[in-house]
Short mmCIF file of C-alpha atoms in Angstrom, two decimals:
data_model
loop_
_atom_site.label_atom_id
_atom_site.label_comp_id
_atom_site.label_asym_id
_atom_site.label_seq_id
_atom_site.Cartn_x
_atom_site.Cartn_y
_atom_site.Cartn_z
CA GLN F 1 -152.63 0.34 -38.13
CA VAL F 2 -152.85 3.81 -39.92
CA GLN F 3 -148.97 5.39 -39.96
CA VAL F 4 -148.74 9.16 -41.03
CA VAL F 5 -145.49 10.21 -42.54
CA GLU F 6 -144.92 13.91 -43.37
CA SER F 7 -142.13 15.67 -45.75
CA GLY F 8 -141.23 18.43 -47.29
CA GLY F 9 -140.24 20.47 -44.34
CA GLY F 10 -136.62 22.34 -44.37
CA LEU F 11 -135.21 26.17 -44.19
CA VAL F 12 -135.99 28.73 -46.43
CA GLN F 13 -135.78 32.51 -46.53
CA ALA F 14 -138.54 34.89 -46.01
CA GLY F 15 -140.49 35.07 -49.09
CA GLY F 16 -139.62 31.70 -50.09
CA SER F 17 -141.95 28.71 -50.42
CA LEU F 18 -142.17 25.02 -49.42
CA ARG F 19 -144.08 22.13 -50.25
CA LEU F 20 -145.28 19.73 -47.33
CA SER F 21 -146.82 16.11 -47.89
CA CYS F 22 -148.31 13.95 -45.65
CA ALA F 23 -149.18 10.27 -46.55
CA ALA F 24 -151.64 8.14 -44.42
CA SER F 25 -151.19 4.45 -45.16
CA GLY F 26 -152.44 1.13 -43.72
CA SER F 27 -156.43 1.87 -44.10
CA THR F 28 -158.54 0.74 -47.23
CA PHE F 29 -160.78 3.51 -46.03
CA VAL F 30 -160.81 7.31 -47.28
CA MET F 31 -159.97 9.33 -44.21
CA ASN F 32 -162.85 12.09 -43.57
CA VAL F 33 -160.66 14.95 -42.58
CA MET F 34 -156.86 15.12 -43.33
CA GLY F 35 -154.98 18.61 -42.42
CA TRP F 36 -151.91 20.52 -41.15
CA TYR F 37 -151.16 21.75 -37.55
CA ARG F 38 -148.11 23.51 -36.07
CA GLN F 39 -146.38 24.21 -33.10
CA PRO F 40 -144.42 27.23 -32.91
CA PRO F 41 -141.18 27.23 -30.54
CA GLY F 42 -142.77 27.91 -27.06
CA LYS F 43 -146.21 27.99 -28.00
CA GLN F 44 -149.30 25.67 -28.23
CA ARG F 45 -150.13 23.67 -31.42
CA GLU F 46 -152.61 25.24 -33.72
CA LEU F 47 -154.71 24.61 -36.79
CA VAL F 48 -152.92 25.70 -39.87
CA ALA F 49 -155.33 24.02 -42.82
CA VAL F 50 -157.99 21.07 -43.02
CA ILE F 51 -159.68 19.38 -46.06
CA SER F 52 -162.36 17.08 -46.27
CA SER F 53 -162.63 14.33 -48.42
CA GLY F 54 -165.38 16.34 -50.56
CA GLY F 55 -162.90 19.34 -50.84
CA VAL F 56 -164.13 21.47 -48.41
CA THR F 57 -161.34 23.44 -47.01
CA ASN F 58 -160.47 25.48 -43.73
CA TYR F 59 -157.79 27.85 -43.41
CA ALA F 60 -156.09 30.09 -40.11
CA ASP F 61 -156.81 33.70 -41.06
CA SER F 62 -153.11 34.00 -40.51
CA VAL F 63 -152.24 31.91 -43.31
CA LYS F 64 -155.29 32.81 -45.60
CA GLY F 65 -153.95 33.68 -49.25
CA ARG F 66 -150.37 32.21 -49.05
CA PHE F 67 -151.05 28.60 -48.21
CA THR F 68 -153.08 26.05 -49.97
CA ILE F 69 -154.01 22.81 -48.87
CA SER F 70 -155.01 19.93 -51.58
CA ARG F 71 -155.32 16.31 -51.24
CA ASP F 72 -155.15 13.19 -52.88
CA ASN F 73 -158.17 10.94 -51.67
CA GLY F 74 -157.39 7.56 -53.52
CA LYS F 75 -153.78 7.84 -52.00
CA ASN F 76 -154.98 9.57 -48.85
CA THR F 77 -152.33 11.94 -49.18
CA VAL F 78 -152.39 15.67 -48.25
CA TYR F 79 -150.64 18.63 -49.40
CA LEU F 80 -149.89 22.08 -48.12
CA GLN F 81 -148.27 24.62 -50.64
CA MET F 82 -146.82 27.48 -48.35
CA ASN F 83 -145.98 30.65 -50.13
CA SER F 84 -144.52 34.16 -49.15
CA LEU F 85 -143.16 32.34 -45.88
CA LYS F 86 -142.66 34.50 -43.09
CA PRO F 87 -140.30 34.05 -39.87
CA ASP F 88 -143.67 33.42 -37.91
CA ASP F 89 -144.32 30.67 -39.88
CA THR F 90 -141.36 28.68 -38.48
CA ALA F 91 -142.98 25.57 -36.26
CA VAL F 92 -142.96 22.09 -36.36
CA TYR F 93 -145.74 21.20 -39.23
CA TYR F 94 -147.86 18.12 -37.63
CA CYS F 95 -150.04 16.10 -40.33
CA LYS F 96 -153.52 14.74 -39.09
CA ALA F 97 -155.59 12.27 -40.63
CA ALA F 98 -158.93 11.53 -39.28
CA ARG F 99 -161.13 8.70 -39.60
CA ILE F 100 -164.18 8.98 -37.62
CA PRO F 101 -163.70 8.17 -34.69
CA TYR F 102 -160.30 7.81 -34.57
CA ASP F 103 -157.47 10.62 -35.05
CA TYR F 104 -154.13 9.72 -36.53
CA TRP F 105 -151.18 11.88 -36.26
CA GLY F 106 -147.82 12.02 -37.71
CA GLN F 107 -144.41 12.72 -36.24
CA GLY F 108 -144.15 16.25 -37.64
CA THR F 109 -141.66 17.93 -40.02
CA GLN F 110 -139.51 21.32 -39.01
CA VAL F 111 -140.21 24.20 -40.92
CA THR F 112 -137.87 27.40 -40.45
CA VAL F 113 -138.02 30.49 -41.98
CA SER F 114 -135.42 32.79 -42.12
CA SER F 115 -135.47 36.37 -41.96
#
């Protein structure tokens, strides 16, 4: 049974930085894709950034140039470095690990950016 656990959320002032981490445990296989999604208050969940096992990345336009996703395949771990944070980045951030045909989600970690 694959478990996905996020860490690193918290409260930060606008312009600050946070680093999120996510580990997928319980699988001997490398996850095909790992990534981050977020759900702002009162809104739908949206993609933030994803990265393939080969290192190909995709970012939401709203975070390009500010956020950087990276991963450690050997540990099935993905990171999200968030710089120049804005109040609009406030959301619950969810990690997803995908091993075709399955998706595994974490419980989420709160990121709050104060103005």
